[in-house]
PDB file of C-alpha atoms in Angstrom:
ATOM      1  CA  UNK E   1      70.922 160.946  78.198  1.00 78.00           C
ATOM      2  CA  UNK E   2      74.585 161.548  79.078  1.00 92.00           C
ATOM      3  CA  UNK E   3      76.253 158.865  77.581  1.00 95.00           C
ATOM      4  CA  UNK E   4      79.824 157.524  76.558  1.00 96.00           C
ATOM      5  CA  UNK E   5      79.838 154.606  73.709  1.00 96.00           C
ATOM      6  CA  UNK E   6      82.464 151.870  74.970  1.00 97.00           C
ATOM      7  CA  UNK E   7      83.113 148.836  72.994  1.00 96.00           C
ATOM      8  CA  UNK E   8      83.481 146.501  75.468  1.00 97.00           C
ATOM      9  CA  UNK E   9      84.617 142.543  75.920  1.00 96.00           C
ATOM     10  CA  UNK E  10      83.742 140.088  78.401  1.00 97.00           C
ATOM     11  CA  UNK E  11      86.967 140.758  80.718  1.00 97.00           C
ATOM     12  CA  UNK E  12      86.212 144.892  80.300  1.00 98.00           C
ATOM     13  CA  UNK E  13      82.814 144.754  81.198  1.00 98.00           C
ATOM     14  CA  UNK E  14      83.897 142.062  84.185  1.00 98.00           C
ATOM     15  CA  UNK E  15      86.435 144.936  85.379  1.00 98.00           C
ATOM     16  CA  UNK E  16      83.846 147.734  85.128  1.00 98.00           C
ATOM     17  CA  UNK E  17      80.597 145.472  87.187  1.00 98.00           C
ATOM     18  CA  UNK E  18      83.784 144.553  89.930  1.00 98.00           C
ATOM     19  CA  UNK E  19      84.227 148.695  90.171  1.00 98.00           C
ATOM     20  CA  UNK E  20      80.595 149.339  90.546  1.00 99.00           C
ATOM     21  CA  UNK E  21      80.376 146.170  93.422  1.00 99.00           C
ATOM     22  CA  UNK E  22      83.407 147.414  94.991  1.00 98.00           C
ATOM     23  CA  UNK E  23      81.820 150.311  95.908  1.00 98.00           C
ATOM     24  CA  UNK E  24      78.728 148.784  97.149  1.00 98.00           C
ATOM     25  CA  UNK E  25      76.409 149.250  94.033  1.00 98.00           C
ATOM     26  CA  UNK E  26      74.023 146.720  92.658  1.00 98.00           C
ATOM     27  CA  UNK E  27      73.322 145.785  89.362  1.00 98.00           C
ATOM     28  CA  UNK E  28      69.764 145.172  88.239  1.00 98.00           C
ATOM     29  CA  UNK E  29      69.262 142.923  85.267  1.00 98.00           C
ATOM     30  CA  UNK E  30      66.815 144.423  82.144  1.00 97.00           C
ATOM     31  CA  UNK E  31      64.807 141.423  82.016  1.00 96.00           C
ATOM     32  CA  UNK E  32      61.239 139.742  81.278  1.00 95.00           C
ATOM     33  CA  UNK E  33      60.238 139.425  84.383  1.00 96.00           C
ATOM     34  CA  UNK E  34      57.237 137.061  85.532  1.00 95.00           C
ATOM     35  CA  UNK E  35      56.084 138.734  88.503  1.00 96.00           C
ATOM     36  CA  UNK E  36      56.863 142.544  89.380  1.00 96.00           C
ATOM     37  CA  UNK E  37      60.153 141.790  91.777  1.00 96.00           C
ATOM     38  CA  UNK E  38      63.647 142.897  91.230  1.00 95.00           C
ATOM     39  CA  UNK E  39      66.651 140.676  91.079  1.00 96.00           C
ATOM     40  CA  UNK E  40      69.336 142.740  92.311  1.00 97.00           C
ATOM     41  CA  UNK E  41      72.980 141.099  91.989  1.00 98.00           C
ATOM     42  CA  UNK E  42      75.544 141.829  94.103  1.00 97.00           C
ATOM     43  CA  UNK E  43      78.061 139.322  92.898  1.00 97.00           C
ATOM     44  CA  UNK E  44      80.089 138.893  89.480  1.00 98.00           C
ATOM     45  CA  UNK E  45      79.344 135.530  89.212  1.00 98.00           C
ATOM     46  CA  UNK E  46      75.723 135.977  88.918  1.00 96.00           C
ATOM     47  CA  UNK E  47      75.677 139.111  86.764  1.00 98.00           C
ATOM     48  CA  UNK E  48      77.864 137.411  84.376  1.00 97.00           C
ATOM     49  CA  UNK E  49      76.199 134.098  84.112  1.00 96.00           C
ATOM     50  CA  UNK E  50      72.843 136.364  83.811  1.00 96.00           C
ATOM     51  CA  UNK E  51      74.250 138.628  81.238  1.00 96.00           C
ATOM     52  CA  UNK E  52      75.484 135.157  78.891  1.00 95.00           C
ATOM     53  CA  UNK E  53      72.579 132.929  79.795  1.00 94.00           C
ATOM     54  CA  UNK E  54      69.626 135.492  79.278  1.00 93.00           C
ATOM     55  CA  UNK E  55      71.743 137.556  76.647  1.00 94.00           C
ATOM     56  CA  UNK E  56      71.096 140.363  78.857  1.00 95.00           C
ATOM     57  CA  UNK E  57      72.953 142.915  77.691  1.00 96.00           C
ATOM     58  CA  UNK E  58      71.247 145.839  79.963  1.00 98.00           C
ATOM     59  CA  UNK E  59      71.977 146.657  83.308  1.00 98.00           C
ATOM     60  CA  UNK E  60      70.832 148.978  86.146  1.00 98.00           C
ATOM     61  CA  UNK E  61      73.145 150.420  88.526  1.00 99.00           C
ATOM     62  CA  UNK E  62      72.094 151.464  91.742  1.00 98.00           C
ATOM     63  CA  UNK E  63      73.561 152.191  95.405  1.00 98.00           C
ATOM     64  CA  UNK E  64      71.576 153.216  98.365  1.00 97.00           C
ATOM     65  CA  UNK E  65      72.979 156.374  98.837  1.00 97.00           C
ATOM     66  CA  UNK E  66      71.513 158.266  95.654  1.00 97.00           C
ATOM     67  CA  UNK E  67      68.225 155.487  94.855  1.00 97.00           C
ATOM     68  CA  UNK E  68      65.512 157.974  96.148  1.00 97.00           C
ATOM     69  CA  UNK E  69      62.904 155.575  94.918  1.00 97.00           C
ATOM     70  CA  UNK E  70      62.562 151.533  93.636  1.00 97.00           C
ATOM     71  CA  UNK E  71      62.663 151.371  90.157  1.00 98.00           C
ATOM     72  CA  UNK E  72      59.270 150.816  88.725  1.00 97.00           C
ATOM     73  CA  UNK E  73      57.583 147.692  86.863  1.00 97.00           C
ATOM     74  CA  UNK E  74      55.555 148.077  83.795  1.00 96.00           C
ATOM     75  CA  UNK E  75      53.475 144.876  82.198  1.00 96.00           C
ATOM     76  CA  UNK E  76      52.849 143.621  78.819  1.00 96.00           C
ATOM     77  CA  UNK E  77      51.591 140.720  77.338  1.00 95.00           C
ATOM     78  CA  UNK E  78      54.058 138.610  75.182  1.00 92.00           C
ATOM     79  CA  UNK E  79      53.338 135.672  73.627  1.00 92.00           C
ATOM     80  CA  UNK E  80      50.123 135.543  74.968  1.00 93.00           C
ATOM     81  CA  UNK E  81      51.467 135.762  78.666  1.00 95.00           C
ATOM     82  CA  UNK E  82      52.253 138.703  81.534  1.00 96.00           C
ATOM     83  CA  UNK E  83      55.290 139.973  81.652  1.00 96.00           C
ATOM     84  CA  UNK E  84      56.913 142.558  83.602  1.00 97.00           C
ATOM     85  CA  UNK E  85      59.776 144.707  82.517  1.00 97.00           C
ATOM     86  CA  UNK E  86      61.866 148.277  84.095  1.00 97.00           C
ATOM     87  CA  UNK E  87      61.322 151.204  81.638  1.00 95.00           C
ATOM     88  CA  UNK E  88      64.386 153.233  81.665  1.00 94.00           C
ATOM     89  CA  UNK E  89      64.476 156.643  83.796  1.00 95.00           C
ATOM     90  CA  UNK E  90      61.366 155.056  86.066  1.00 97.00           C
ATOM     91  CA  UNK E  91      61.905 155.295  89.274  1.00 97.00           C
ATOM     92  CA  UNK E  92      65.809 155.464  90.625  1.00 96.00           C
ATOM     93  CA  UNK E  93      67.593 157.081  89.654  1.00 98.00           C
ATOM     94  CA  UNK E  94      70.235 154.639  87.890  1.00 98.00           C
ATOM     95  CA  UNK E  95      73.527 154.564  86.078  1.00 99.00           C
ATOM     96  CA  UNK E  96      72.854 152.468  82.580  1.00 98.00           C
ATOM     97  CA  UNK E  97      75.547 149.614  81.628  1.00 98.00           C
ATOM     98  CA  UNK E  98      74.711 148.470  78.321  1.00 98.00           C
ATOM     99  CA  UNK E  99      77.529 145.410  76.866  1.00 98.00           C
ATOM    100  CA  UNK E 100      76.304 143.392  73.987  1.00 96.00           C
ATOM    101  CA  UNK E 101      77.832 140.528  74.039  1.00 95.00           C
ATOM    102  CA  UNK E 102      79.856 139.777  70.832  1.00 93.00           C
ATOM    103  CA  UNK E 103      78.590 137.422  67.448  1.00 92.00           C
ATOM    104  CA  UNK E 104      80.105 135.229  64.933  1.00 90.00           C
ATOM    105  CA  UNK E 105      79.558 136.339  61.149  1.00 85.00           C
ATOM    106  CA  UNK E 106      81.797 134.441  58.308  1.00 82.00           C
ATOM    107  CA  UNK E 107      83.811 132.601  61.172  1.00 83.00           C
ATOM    108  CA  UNK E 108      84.943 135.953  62.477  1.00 84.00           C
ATOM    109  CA  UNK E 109      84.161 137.760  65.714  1.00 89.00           C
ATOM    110  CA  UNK E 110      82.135 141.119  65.633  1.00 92.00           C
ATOM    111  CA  UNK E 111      82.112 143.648  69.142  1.00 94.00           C
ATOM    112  CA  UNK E 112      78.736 145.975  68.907  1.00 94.00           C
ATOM    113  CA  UNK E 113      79.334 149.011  70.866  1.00 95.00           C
ATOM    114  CA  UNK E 114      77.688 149.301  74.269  1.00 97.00           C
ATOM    115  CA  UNK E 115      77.843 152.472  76.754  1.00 98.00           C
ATOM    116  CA  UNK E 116      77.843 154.328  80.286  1.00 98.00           C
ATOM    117  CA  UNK E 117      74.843 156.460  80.701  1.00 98.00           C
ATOM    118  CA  UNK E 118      72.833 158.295  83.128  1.00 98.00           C
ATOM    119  CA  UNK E 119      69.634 160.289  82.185  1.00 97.00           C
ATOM    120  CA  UNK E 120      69.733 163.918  83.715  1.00 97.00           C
ATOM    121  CA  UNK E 121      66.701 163.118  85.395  1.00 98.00           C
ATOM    122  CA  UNK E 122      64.249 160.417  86.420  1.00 97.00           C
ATOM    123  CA  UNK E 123      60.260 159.805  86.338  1.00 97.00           C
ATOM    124  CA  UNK E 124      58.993 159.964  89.939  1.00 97.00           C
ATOM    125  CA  UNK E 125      56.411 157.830  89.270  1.00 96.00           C
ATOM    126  CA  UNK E 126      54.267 158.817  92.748  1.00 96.00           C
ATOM    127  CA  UNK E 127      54.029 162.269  91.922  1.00 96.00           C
ATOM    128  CA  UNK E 128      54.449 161.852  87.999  1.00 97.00           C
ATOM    129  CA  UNK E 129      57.032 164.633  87.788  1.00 98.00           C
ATOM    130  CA  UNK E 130      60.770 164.356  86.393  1.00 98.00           C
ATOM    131  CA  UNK E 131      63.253 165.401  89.264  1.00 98.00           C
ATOM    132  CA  UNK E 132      66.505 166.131  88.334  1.00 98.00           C
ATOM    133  CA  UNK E 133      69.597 163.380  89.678  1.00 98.00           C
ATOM    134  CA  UNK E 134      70.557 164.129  93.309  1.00 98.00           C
ATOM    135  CA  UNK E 135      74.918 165.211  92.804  1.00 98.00           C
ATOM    136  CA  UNK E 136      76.235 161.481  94.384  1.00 98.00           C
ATOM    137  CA  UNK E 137      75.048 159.541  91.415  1.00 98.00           C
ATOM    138  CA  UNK E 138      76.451 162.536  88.915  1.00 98.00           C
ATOM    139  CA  UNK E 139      79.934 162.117  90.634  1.00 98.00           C
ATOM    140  CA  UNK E 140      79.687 158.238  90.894  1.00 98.00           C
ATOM    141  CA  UNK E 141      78.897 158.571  86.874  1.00 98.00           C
ATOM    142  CA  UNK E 142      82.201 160.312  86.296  1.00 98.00           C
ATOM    143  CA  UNK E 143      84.315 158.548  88.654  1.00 98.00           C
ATOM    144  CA  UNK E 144      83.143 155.262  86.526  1.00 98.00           C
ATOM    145  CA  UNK E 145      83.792 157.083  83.100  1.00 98.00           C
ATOM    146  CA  UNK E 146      87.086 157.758  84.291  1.00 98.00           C
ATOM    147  CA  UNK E 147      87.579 154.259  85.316  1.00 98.00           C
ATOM    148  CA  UNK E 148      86.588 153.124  81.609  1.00 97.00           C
ATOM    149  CA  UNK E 149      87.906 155.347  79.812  1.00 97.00           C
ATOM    150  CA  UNK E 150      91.463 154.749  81.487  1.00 94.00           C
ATOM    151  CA  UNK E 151      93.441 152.479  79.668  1.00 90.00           C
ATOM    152  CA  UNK E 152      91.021 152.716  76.720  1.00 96.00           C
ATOM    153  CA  UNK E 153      91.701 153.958  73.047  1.00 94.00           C
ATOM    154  CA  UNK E 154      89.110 156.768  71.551  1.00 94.00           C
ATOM    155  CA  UNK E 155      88.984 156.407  68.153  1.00 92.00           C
ATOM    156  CA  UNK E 156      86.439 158.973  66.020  1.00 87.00           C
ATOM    157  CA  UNK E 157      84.139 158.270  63.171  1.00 85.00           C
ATOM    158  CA  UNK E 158      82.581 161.835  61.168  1.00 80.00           C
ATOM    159  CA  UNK E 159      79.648 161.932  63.952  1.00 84.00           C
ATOM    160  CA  UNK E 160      80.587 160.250  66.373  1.00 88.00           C
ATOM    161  CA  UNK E 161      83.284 159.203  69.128  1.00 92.00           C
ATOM    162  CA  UNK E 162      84.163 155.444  70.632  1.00 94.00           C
ATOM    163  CA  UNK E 163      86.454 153.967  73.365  1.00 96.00           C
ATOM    164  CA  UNK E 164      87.701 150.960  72.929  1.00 95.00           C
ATOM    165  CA  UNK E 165      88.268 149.042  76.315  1.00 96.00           C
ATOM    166  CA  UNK E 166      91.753 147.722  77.283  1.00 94.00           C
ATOM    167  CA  UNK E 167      90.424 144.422  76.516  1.00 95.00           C
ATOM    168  CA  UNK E 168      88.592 144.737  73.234  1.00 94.00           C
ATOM    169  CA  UNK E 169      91.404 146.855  72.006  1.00 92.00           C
ATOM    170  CA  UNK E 170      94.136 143.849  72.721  1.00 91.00           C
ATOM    171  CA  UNK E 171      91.974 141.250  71.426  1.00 92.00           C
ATOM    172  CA  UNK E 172      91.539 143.972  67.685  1.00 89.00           C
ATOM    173  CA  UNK E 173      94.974 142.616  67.013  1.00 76.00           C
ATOM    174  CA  UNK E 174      93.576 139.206  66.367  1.00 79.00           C
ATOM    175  CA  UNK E 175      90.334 137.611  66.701  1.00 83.00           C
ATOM    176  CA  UNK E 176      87.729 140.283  67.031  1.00 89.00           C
ATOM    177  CA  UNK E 177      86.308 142.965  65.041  1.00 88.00           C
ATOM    178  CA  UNK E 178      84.296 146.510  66.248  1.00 91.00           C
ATOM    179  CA  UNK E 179      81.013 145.926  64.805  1.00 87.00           C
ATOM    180  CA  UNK E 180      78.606 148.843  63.677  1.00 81.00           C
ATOM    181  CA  UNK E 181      79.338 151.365  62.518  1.00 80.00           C
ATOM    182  CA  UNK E 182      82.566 149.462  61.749  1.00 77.00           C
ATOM    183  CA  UNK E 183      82.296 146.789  59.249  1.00 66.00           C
ATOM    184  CA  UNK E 184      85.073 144.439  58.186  1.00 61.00           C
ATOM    185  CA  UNK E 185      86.799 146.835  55.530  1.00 59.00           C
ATOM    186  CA  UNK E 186      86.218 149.737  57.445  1.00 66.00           C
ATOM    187  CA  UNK E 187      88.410 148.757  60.791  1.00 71.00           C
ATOM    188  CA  UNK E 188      89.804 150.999  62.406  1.00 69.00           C
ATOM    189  CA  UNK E 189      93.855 151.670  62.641  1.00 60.00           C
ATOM    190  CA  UNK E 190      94.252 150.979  66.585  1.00 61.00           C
ATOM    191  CA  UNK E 191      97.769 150.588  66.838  1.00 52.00           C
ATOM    192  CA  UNK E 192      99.393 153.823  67.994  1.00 52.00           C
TER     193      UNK E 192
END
């Protein structure tokens, strides 16, 4: 998977779902669901509520103009009851949004790192074949790197590299700390 590691607050990953609506997308919630039919949002209010009140911290981006096929159910049984959930790369294709939403430890506020992905391909689950992304969703995938990336701060650990959102990065000053593979003595500097 192509992806870009983003830690990202509650007002970043607001700004980054209004980009996607803006230009008609629709985000698809990685839930437990009880019967095999998607809830597509197409309005912040609902995503966000969803995201906080089912600590969903997985979405699915999709617009009409590069989904070439639904995405695709698959069913377990979880506490002794069906449940239906979206395996990644089944069906779409889709852009993944993946925010974890922050946690208190020792009275202090910890950030995990989410990202912006996109698999270079998806399962066509009719003909059981991986086809390769059609180019709209590869472009739509950089324009909304760009978009996050712009205002944000890289920092670099030995393996790997983060953005911090505009957000997250203000609120680093004060009350919140990046979380893995951050700990408390091992904060970044992100003051230029």
């Amino acid at each position: 998977m192509s992806q870009c590691d983003f830690f990202i607050e509650d007002k970043d990953f607001e700004n980054i779902v209004s980009f996607f609506l803006e230009r008609s997308c629709s985000l698809v919630p990685d839930l437990d669901y009880e019967e095999p039919k998607l809830k597509t949002f197409k309005s912040l209010d609902e995503i966000t509520e969803t995201r906080k009140t089912k600590m969903c911290a997985l979405f699915f981006v999709i617009h009409d103009e590069w989904l070439e096929m639904p995405l695709n159910f698959s069913e377990i049984k979880k506490d002794g009851r069906t449940v239906y959930f979206i395996p990644q790369r089944d069906g779409g294709p889709s852009i993944h949004l993946f925010s974890p939403l922050e946690y208190k430890n020792a009275n202090r506020a910890f950030l995990p790192h989410g990202f912006l992905g996109l698999y270079k391909s998806y399962w066509n689950y009719k003909t059981e074949t991986f086809v390769e992304n059609p180019e709209k969703i590869k472009a739509a995938y950089k324009v909304a790197l760009k978009f996050m990336k712009t205002n944000s701060k890289r920092i670099r650990t030995r393996k790997r590299a983060y953005f911090v959102c505009q957000n997250a990065l203000r609120r680093t000053s004060s009350t919140l700390f990046l979380g893995a593979p951050f700990d408390e003595l091992t904060q970044p500097h992100l003051k230029d």
